[in-house]
């Protein structure tokens, strides 16, 4: 894939605005890209060796001096290589070709840059850049609009080989001004894959270790007209469904939302990809955080134009726990009606009690959630953009509005997966918008800090009438094989109670698990969770304890009795343990709520503690009763199959 990296100065001054303070960096990368200069031509000594610049089809010729084309000057400085269509009186088609360059040693990063002036008075011409690859010319850039500024093109696809470049000017038979370049530069670097940064030119396919990407199967995304429980609800259309540009609407959140240590019950949805408190914010050209103004939450602050297509929807939870705003297939200013270059992204605010979105657990303390589908543009035409990119970069993050406090997740101005984020006081490169595709970003709104899933095991306990409930939470379970629940009477010597598989998540929410201890100890019960990972590593949770006060006249366990049945609810199997006062045969029967036998069997029990495992994966989801017999004595448990 060929990607244009930077363009700037579309007849407007280019302003660099930096972030004053970022409260919490994401990964702390923002690596500077140290490269080797492979080709550097300034044209001060005429046409470089082995370059070719023949006359155009109508006799117009190339010039190398410090002149101009029509009224337009060199985008660089000093002498430059250009063709003056006015002087040639319709140049027709003209091209120049570089020497052949050997890039066989530079496989990790390869980029071509130059200053470009292209002016076409009649709006019917174009200029293009091609690369000679495997016996044919392949176009890597084409410009049909007036341009004055700097161009950078990712040419990594042509690394590890010898190649040359061809620049073509075509006035398409109409009188125009011409085109020219200066400061022709090619830089390269050896393979960057493995440096833990998704550099420009890398992708999930070419370097998955540096560029991990979520898949398009994003079950955490909340569809329009659905609530967090996937139930049908009624959303409202932003601004009464009136197509608009740079518009706003005040909305009630339905709860007290804590943002930078202040409470808010209402907010302003601003069409340009952000939500503000206390006041609207109608600016269409984004500015990197930290900036002055109202407090802002920006899932994607850029120049959205609803007149070109797309909608904004919002929904407030009637129970007052969360608020959803979704920008659905919105286009940018200048793309035009029925634009096919669209972005879809989502903002969720919560009161802190929401622990999952869709089927995924969210990190603890999360109250702000950004979610994305396919992101296809970054910049509107009035923000110096060209075909949806370059110019003033889109901004993602949180902003307190005091010019000092913010979290700048990153600025985005181009296609591709390259991601360098933002770190306070550092001049980071802008990022590729494909980095956001199908991604979920989480924040603690109270402090304005990015919350990263840390994979820590959380254990909580709850005492019920005849059992202890062990609750397990873990943000990430991608590397988890299964969990083991262990109990101890003294806090030192632990016994295994049962296993929980990662596909046995509570209510289908990945990261939430529950285990029922049906025979808790009288007195203190110490619990811990052992996580067994796919690579064989073991990790323990902290130890938690629960004290149970013995019931008056609590029966002894000297007779036949079930001591443990779990997990409950179960999915594929049951672990059953029981106490037998003697060596004798034991029978068991599992029946559904209609009394039909679904599973049965027997085993020879030994005196004392016995255990068995019942494989029940083929049972339908329902409620069941397990009864275990030993002669006249029996015990039973009610169970749920997920």
Coordinates of C-alpha atoms in Angstrom, one line a residue, residues 128-600:
X128 CA 1.6 12.7 -10.8
X129 CA 4.5 10.7 -9.4
X130 CA 5.3 7.2 -10.5
X131 CA 7.7 4.5 -9.5
X132 CA 9.3 2.1 -11.9
X133 CA 8.7 -1.3 -10.3
X134 CA 9.2 -4.8 -11.9
X135 CA 9.2 -3.5 -15.4
X136 CA 6.3 -1.1 -15.2
X137 CA 5.4 2.4 -13.9
X138 CA 3.2 2.5 -10.8
X139 CA 1.5 5.7 -9.7
X140 CA 2.1 6.7 -6.0
X141 CA 0.6 10.2 -6.1
X142 CA -1.7 12.3 -8.2
X143 CA -2.6 16.0 -7.6
X144 CA -5.4 17.7 -9.6
X145 CA -5.9 20.8 -7.3
X146 CA -3.6 23.7 -6.9
X147 CA -1.0 23.0 -4.3
X148 CA 1.9 24.9 -2.7
X149 CA 3.8 23.1 0.1
X150 CA 5.7 20.0 1.2
X151 CA 4.9 16.4 0.2
X152 CA 6.0 13.2 1.8
X153 CA 5.2 9.8 0.3
X154 CA 5.7 6.4 1.9
X155 CA 7.5 4.3 -0.6
X156 CA 8.4 1.3 1.6
X157 CA 6.7 -1.1 -0.8
X158 CA 9.7 -0.4 -3.2
X159 CA 12.4 -1.1 -0.6
X160 CA 14.9 -4.0 -1.1
X161 CA 15.2 -3.2 -4.8
X162 CA 16.5 -0.8 -7.4
X163 CA 14.1 1.8 -8.8
X164 CA 13.6 5.3 -10.3
X165 CA 10.9 7.9 -10.2
X166 CA 9.0 9.8 -12.9
X167 CA 7.2 13.2 -12.4
X168 CA 4.6 14.0 -15.1
X169 CA 2.8 17.3 -15.8
X170 CA -0.3 17.3 -18.1
X171 CA -2.3 20.4 -18.8
X172 CA -4.9 18.3 -20.7
X173 CA -4.8 20.7 -23.6
X174 CA -5.8 23.7 -21.5
X175 CA -3.6 26.7 -20.7
X176 CA -2.3 26.5 -17.1
X177 CA 0.6 27.8 -15.0
X178 CA 2.8 24.7 -14.6
X179 CA 4.5 22.7 -11.8
X180 CA 7.9 22.3 -10.2
X181 CA 9.8 20.7 -7.3
X182 CA 12.7 21.5 -5.0
X183 CA 14.5 19.8 -2.1
X184 CA 14.0 16.3 -3.4
X185 CA 14.8 13.9 -0.5
X186 CA 14.7 10.2 0.0
X187 CA 15.3 8.8 3.5
X188 CA 15.4 5.2 4.7
X189 CA 16.1 3.0 7.7
X190 CA 16.7 -0.7 8.2
X191 CA 13.8 -2.9 9.4
X192 CA 12.0 -1.3 12.3
X193 CA 9.8 -4.2 13.1
X194 CA 10.3 -5.4 16.6
X195 CA 10.9 -2.0 18.3
X196 CA 7.4 -2.1 20.0
X197 CA 6.2 0.9 18.0
X198 CA 3.8 0.8 15.1
X199 CA 6.0 2.9 12.7
X200 CA 4.9 4.4 9.4
X201 CA 4.7 1.7 6.7
X202 CA 4.1 -1.1 9.2
X203 CA 0.7 -2.8 9.5
X204 CA -0.8 -5.6 11.5
X205 CA 0.0 -7.8 8.5
X206 CA 3.6 -6.8 8.0
X207 CA 4.5 -6.4 11.7
X208 CA 1.8 -7.8 14.1
X209 CA 4.0 -7.5 17.1
X210 CA 4.4 -3.7 16.8
X211 CA 0.9 -3.1 15.3
X212 CA -1.7 -5.3 17.2
X213 CA -5.1 -4.4 15.8
X214 CA -8.5 -5.4 17.2
X215 CA -10.6 -7.5 14.9
X216 CA -13.7 -6.2 13.1
X217 CA -15.8 -8.5 15.3
X218 CA -16.2 -5.9 18.0
X219 CA -18.9 -7.3 20.3
X220 CA -18.4 -4.3 22.7
X221 CA -19.8 -1.9 20.1
X222 CA -23.3 -0.6 21.1
X223 CA -25.5 -0.4 18.0
X224 CA -27.9 2.5 17.5
X225 CA -31.3 1.8 19.1
X226 CA -29.8 -0.7 21.6
X227 CA -28.9 -0.2 25.2
X228 CA -26.0 -1.8 27.1
X229 CA -28.0 -5.0 27.6
X230 CA -28.7 -5.2 23.9
X231 CA -32.4 -4.4 24.4
X232 CA -34.3 -2.3 21.9
X233 CA -34.6 1.3 23.0
X234 CA -35.4 4.7 21.3
X235 CA -32.5 7.0 20.5
X236 CA -32.8 10.7 19.7
X237 CA -31.5 12.2 16.6
X238 CA -29.0 15.1 17.1
X239 CA -30.4 18.5 16.3
X240 CA -33.8 17.1 15.5
X241 CA -32.4 15.2 12.5
X242 CA -31.7 18.5 10.7
X243 CA -28.6 18.2 8.5
X244 CA -26.1 20.8 9.6
X245 CA -22.5 21.9 9.8
X246 CA -20.8 23.2 12.9
X247 CA -24.0 22.8 15.0
X248 CA -24.6 21.9 18.7
X249 CA -27.3 20.6 21.0
X250 CA -27.7 20.6 24.8
X251 CA -28.5 17.2 26.3
X252 CA -29.4 15.9 29.7
X253 CA -27.1 13.1 30.8
X254 CA -29.5 11.6 33.4
X255 CA -26.9 11.3 36.2
X256 CA -24.1 13.3 37.8
X257 CA -21.0 12.8 35.7
X258 CA -17.7 13.5 37.4
X259 CA -15.2 15.2 35.1
X260 CA -12.0 16.7 36.3
X261 CA -13.4 16.6 39.9
X262 CA -16.6 18.6 39.0
X263 CA -20.1 17.2 38.6
X264 CA -22.2 17.8 35.5
X265 CA -25.7 16.7 34.7
X266 CA -25.9 18.1 31.2
X267 CA -23.5 18.6 28.2
X268 CA -23.3 19.9 24.7
X269 CA -22.9 17.5 21.8
X270 CA -21.0 19.4 19.1
X271 CA -21.2 18.1 15.6
X272 CA -17.5 18.2 15.1
X273 CA -16.7 15.0 17.1
X274 CA -16.7 16.3 20.7
X275 CA -18.8 16.9 23.8
X276 CA -18.3 19.9 26.0
X277 CA -19.6 21.1 29.4
X278 CA -20.8 24.5 30.5
X279 CA -20.6 25.9 27.0
X280 CA -20.7 25.0 23.3
X281 CA -17.6 24.7 21.1
X282 CA -18.3 25.3 17.4
X283 CA -14.8 25.5 16.1
X284 CA -14.4 23.1 13.1
X285 CA -10.6 23.1 12.8
X286 CA -9.2 20.9 15.6
X287 CA -6.4 22.0 17.9
X288 CA -4.1 19.6 19.8
X289 CA -4.7 19.4 23.5
X290 CA -4.2 21.1 26.0
X291 CA -6.3 24.1 24.8
X292 CA -8.2 26.9 26.5
X293 CA -12.0 26.8 26.5
X294 CA -14.8 24.7 27.9
X295 CA -14.1 21.2 29.3
X296 CA -14.1 18.8 26.4
X297 CA -14.3 15.1 25.7
X298 CA -13.2 14.4 22.1
X299 CA -13.6 10.9 20.6
X300 CA -12.6 12.5 17.3
X301 CA -12.5 16.3 17.1
X302 CA -12.5 17.1 13.3
X303 CA -14.6 19.0 10.7
X304 CA -17.7 16.8 10.5
X305 CA -20.4 18.0 8.0
X306 CA -23.7 16.3 8.4
X307 CA -24.9 18.0 5.2
X308 CA -22.7 15.6 3.4
X309 CA -24.3 12.5 5.0
X310 CA -24.4 10.6 8.3
X311 CA -26.2 11.1 11.6
X312 CA -25.5 11.6 15.2
X313 CA -27.6 9.7 17.7
X314 CA -27.8 9.8 21.5
X315 CA -29.5 7.9 24.4
X316 CA -29.7 8.5 28.1
X317 CA -30.2 5.4 30.3
X318 CA -33.5 5.9 32.2
X319 CA -32.0 4.4 35.3
X320 CA -29.3 7.1 35.3
X321 CA -26.1 5.0 34.8
X322 CA -24.8 5.9 31.4
X323 CA -25.2 8.1 28.3
X324 CA -24.3 7.1 24.7
X325 CA -23.6 9.4 21.7
X326 CA -22.8 7.8 18.3
X327 CA -21.5 9.6 15.2
X328 CA -22.7 7.2 12.4
X329 CA -21.1 7.3 9.0
X330 CA -20.4 11.0 9.1
X331 CA -18.4 12.7 6.4
X332 CA -16.0 15.7 6.3
X333 CA -16.6 19.2 5.1
X334 CA -15.9 19.4 1.4
X335 CA -16.5 15.7 0.6
X336 CA -19.9 16.6 -0.8
X337 CA -23.3 15.0 -0.8
X338 CA -23.4 11.2 -0.6
X339 CA -19.7 11.1 0.4
X340 CA -18.4 7.5 0.5
X341 CA -15.5 8.4 2.8
X342 CA -17.0 8.2 6.3
X343 CA -16.2 7.7 10.0
X344 CA -18.2 5.9 12.7
X345 CA -17.3 6.4 16.3
X346 CA -19.0 6.4 19.8
X347 CA -18.7 8.0 23.2
X348 CA -20.1 6.4 26.4
X349 CA -20.2 8.3 29.7
X350 CA -21.0 6.3 32.9
X351 CA -21.6 7.0 36.6
X352 CA -18.9 4.4 37.5
X353 CA -21.3 1.5 38.2
X354 CA -21.1 0.2 34.6
X355 CA -18.6 -2.7 34.6
X356 CA -19.0 -3.9 31.1
X357 CA -20.0 -2.8 27.6
X358 CA -21.5 -5.5 25.4
X359 CA -19.7 -8.7 26.2
X360 CA -16.5 -7.2 27.5
X361 CA -15.4 -6.1 31.0
X362 CA -14.0 -2.6 31.2
X363 CA -11.1 -1.6 33.4
X364 CA -11.9 -0.5 36.9
X365 CA -12.6 3.3 37.4
X366 CA -13.6 3.7 33.8
X367 CA -16.3 6.4 33.2
X368 CA -15.4 7.5 29.7
X369 CA -15.3 5.1 26.7
X370 CA -14.4 5.8 23.1
X371 CA -15.2 3.2 20.5
X372 CA -14.6 3.1 16.8
X373 CA -15.6 1.3 13.7
X374 CA -13.9 1.9 10.3
X375 CA -12.3 5.3 10.3
X376 CA -11.7 6.7 6.8
X377 CA -10.8 10.4 7.1
X378 CA -9.2 13.0 9.4
X379 CA -9.5 16.5 7.9
X380 CA -12.0 18.7 6.2
X381 CA -11.2 21.0 3.3
X382 CA -11.5 24.1 5.4
X383 CA -8.9 22.7 7.7
X384 CA -6.3 22.5 4.9
X385 CA -7.2 18.9 4.1
X386 CA -7.0 17.2 0.8
X387 CA -9.2 14.2 0.0
X388 CA -10.0 13.8 3.7
X389 CA -6.4 13.9 5.0
X390 CA -3.4 16.1 5.9
X391 CA -3.7 19.7 7.0
X392 CA -4.9 20.3 10.6
X393 CA -4.8 16.9 12.4
X394 CA -7.9 15.5 14.2
X395 CA -7.6 15.3 18.0
X396 CA -8.6 12.5 20.3
X397 CA -8.5 12.8 24.1
X398 CA -9.7 14.8 27.2
X399 CA -9.2 18.5 27.8
X400 CA -9.8 20.4 31.1
X401 CA -9.8 23.8 29.3
X402 CA -7.1 25.5 31.4
X403 CA -4.3 25.1 28.8
X404 CA -2.4 22.9 31.3
X405 CA -4.4 19.8 32.0
X406 CA -5.4 17.2 29.4
X407 CA -4.8 13.8 28.0
X408 CA -3.9 13.9 24.3
X409 CA -4.3 10.3 23.1
X410 CA -3.0 11.5 19.7
X411 CA -3.5 13.7 16.6
X412 CA -4.4 12.0 13.3
X413 CA -3.9 13.4 9.8
X414 CA -3.3 10.4 7.5
X415 CA -4.2 6.9 6.5
X416 CA -2.1 4.0 7.9
X417 CA -1.5 2.3 11.3
X418 CA 1.5 4.3 12.4
X419 CA 1.0 5.4 16.0
X420 CA 3.3 7.6 18.1
X421 CA 0.8 9.2 20.5
X422 CA 1.6 12.4 22.4
X423 CA 3.9 13.0 25.4
X424 CA 4.2 16.3 27.2
X425 CA 7.0 18.4 25.8
X426 CA 7.9 16.2 22.9
X427 CA 7.3 16.9 19.2
X428 CA 5.6 13.6 18.3
X429 CA 4.7 12.7 14.7
X430 CA 1.0 12.7 13.8
X431 CA -0.7 9.3 13.6
X432 CA -2.5 7.1 11.1
X433 CA -6.3 7.0 11.5
X434 CA -6.4 3.2 10.8
X435 CA -4.9 2.8 14.3
X436 CA -8.3 3.6 15.7
X437 CA -10.2 1.1 13.6
X438 CA -12.4 -1.2 15.9
X439 CA -10.5 0.1 19.0
X440 CA -11.9 0.8 22.5
X441 CA -10.2 3.6 24.6
X442 CA -11.1 4.0 28.3
X443 CA -10.6 6.9 30.7
X444 CA -11.2 7.8 34.4
X445 CA -13.2 11.0 33.8
X446 CA -12.9 12.1 37.4
X447 CA -9.2 12.5 37.2
X448 CA -8.9 12.7 33.3
X449 CA -6.4 9.8 33.2
X450 CA -6.2 7.1 30.6
X451 CA -7.2 3.7 32.0
X452 CA -5.3 0.8 30.5
X453 CA -6.4 -2.8 31.0
X454 CA -3.9 -4.2 33.4
X455 CA -4.9 -7.8 33.5
X456 CA -5.0 -7.8 37.3
X457 CA -7.2 -10.4 39.0
X458 CA -9.8 -9.0 41.3
X459 CA -11.5 -11.2 43.9
X460 CA -14.6 -10.4 45.9
X461 CA -16.7 -12.5 48.3
X462 CA -20.3 -12.5 49.3
X463 CA -21.9 -14.6 52.1
X464 CA -25.4 -16.0 51.4
X465 CA -27.6 -18.3 53.6
X466 CA -25.9 -21.6 52.9
X467 CA -23.0 -20.7 50.6
X468 CA -20.2 -18.3 49.8
X469 CA -20.2 -16.6 46.4
X470 CA -16.7 -16.0 44.9
X471 CA -16.6 -13.3 42.2
X472 CA -13.7 -13.0 39.8
X473 CA -12.9 -10.0 37.5
X474 CA -10.1 -9.6 35.0
X475 CA -9.8 -7.0 32.3
X476 CA -8.0 -9.2 29.8
X477 CA -8.3 -13.0 29.5
X478 CA -6.7 -13.5 26.1
X479 CA -3.7 -15.3 27.7
X480 CA -5.7 -17.2 30.3
X481 CA -6.3 -21.0 30.0
X482 CA -8.4 -21.4 33.1
X483 CA -8.8 -20.3 36.8
X484 CA -8.5 -22.5 39.9
X485 CA -10.5 -21.6 43.0
X486 CA -8.7 -22.4 46.2
X487 CA -9.8 -22.3 49.9
X488 CA -7.9 -22.4 53.2
X489 CA -8.9 -22.5 56.8
X490 CA -5.7 -20.9 58.1
X491 CA -4.7 -18.8 55.1
X492 CA -1.6 -20.9 54.3
X493 CA -2.6 -24.4 53.3
X494 CA -5.0 -24.2 50.4
X495 CA -7.1 -26.9 48.8
X496 CA -8.6 -26.8 45.3
X497 CA -12.4 -26.4 45.1
X498 CA -12.8 -26.4 41.3
X499 CA -11.9 -24.9 38.0
X500 CA -13.4 -22.2 35.8
X501 CA -12.8 -22.1 32.1
X502 CA -12.6 -18.8 30.3
X503 CA -15.6 -19.6 28.2
X504 CA -17.7 -19.9 31.4
X505 CA -18.0 -16.2 31.9
X506 CA -20.9 -15.0 34.0
X507 CA -23.9 -13.9 31.8
X508 CA -21.6 -14.2 28.8
X509 CA -19.5 -11.2 29.7
X510 CA -15.8 -12.0 29.1
X511 CA -13.9 -11.2 32.3
X512 CA -16.6 -11.8 34.9
X513 CA -16.7 -15.2 36.6
X514 CA -18.5 -16.7 39.6
X515 CA -18.0 -19.7 41.7
X516 CA -20.3 -21.0 44.5
X517 CA -18.8 -22.7 47.6
X518 CA -21.8 -24.8 48.7
X519 CA -20.1 -26.2 51.8
X520 CA -18.2 -23.2 53.3
X521 CA -16.1 -23.7 56.5
X522 CA -17.5 -22.7 59.8
X523 CA -15.5 -19.7 60.9
X524 CA -12.9 -18.1 58.6
X525 CA -12.8 -19.0 54.9
X526 CA -9.7 -17.8 53.0
X527 CA -10.0 -17.8 49.2
X528 CA -7.5 -17.1 46.4
X529 CA -7.6 -17.6 42.6
X530 CA -4.9 -19.3 40.6
X531 CA -4.7 -18.2 37.0
X532 CA -3.2 -20.8 34.6
X533 CA -2.0 -19.1 31.5
X534 CA -1.8 -20.5 27.9
X535 CA 2.0 -20.4 28.1
X536 CA 2.0 -22.4 31.4
X537 CA 2.8 -19.4 33.7
X538 CA 0.9 -19.3 37.0
X539 CA -0.4 -16.2 38.7
X540 CA -2.2 -15.8 42.1
X541 CA -4.8 -13.2 43.1
X542 CA -4.6 -11.6 46.5
X543 CA -6.1 -13.6 49.4
X544 CA -9.5 -12.6 50.6
X545 CA -11.4 -14.0 53.6
X546 CA -15.0 -14.3 54.8
X547 CA -16.1 -15.2 58.3
X548 CA -19.1 -17.3 58.8
X549 CA -20.8 -17.5 62.2
X550 CA -22.0 -21.1 62.9
X551 CA -25.8 -21.5 63.0
X552 CA -27.3 -22.8 66.3
X553 CA -27.5 -26.6 66.4
X554 CA -25.8 -26.9 63.0
X555 CA -25.8 -30.5 62.0
X556 CA -22.6 -32.4 61.9
X557 CA -21.1 -33.9 58.7
X558 CA -20.7 -37.4 60.1
X559 CA -23.3 -38.9 57.8
X560 CA -23.5 -39.1 54.0
X561 CA -23.7 -35.6 52.4
X562 CA -22.6 -33.6 49.4
X563 CA -19.8 -31.3 50.3
X564 CA -19.1 -29.5 46.9
X565 CA -21.0 -29.2 43.6
X566 CA -19.8 -26.6 41.1
X567 CA -19.4 -24.5 39.2
X568 CA -23.0 -23.3 39.5
X569 CA -24.1 -22.1 37.0
X570 CA -22.1 -24.7 35.0
X571 CA -21.5 -25.0 31.2
X572 CA -19.6 -28.1 30.3
X573 CA -19.0 -30.1 33.5
X574 CA -19.7 -30.5 37.2
X575 CA -17.2 -31.2 39.9
X576 CA -18.9 -33.2 42.7
X577 CA -17.5 -34.1 46.1
X578 CA -19.2 -35.8 49.0
X579 CA -18.6 -37.4 52.4
X580 CA -19.3 -41.1 52.8
X581 CA -19.3 -42.6 56.4
X582 CA -18.5 -46.1 55.0
X583 CA -17.3 -47.9 51.9
X584 CA -20.4 -48.5 49.8
X585 CA -21.9 -47.9 46.3
X586 CA -23.2 -44.4 45.5
X587 CA -25.8 -43.6 42.8
X588 CA -26.5 -40.2 41.2
X589 CA -29.3 -38.9 39.0
X590 CA -29.6 -35.6 37.3
X591 CA -33.2 -34.6 36.4
X592 CA -34.7 -31.5 34.7
X593 CA -37.6 -29.5 36.2
X594 CA -40.1 -31.9 34.5
X595 CA -38.6 -34.9 36.4
X596 CA -37.0 -36.4 33.3
X597 CA -33.7 -38.1 33.9
X598 CA -30.9 -36.4 31.9
X599 CA -27.8 -38.2 33.3
X600 CA -27.2 -41.0 35.8

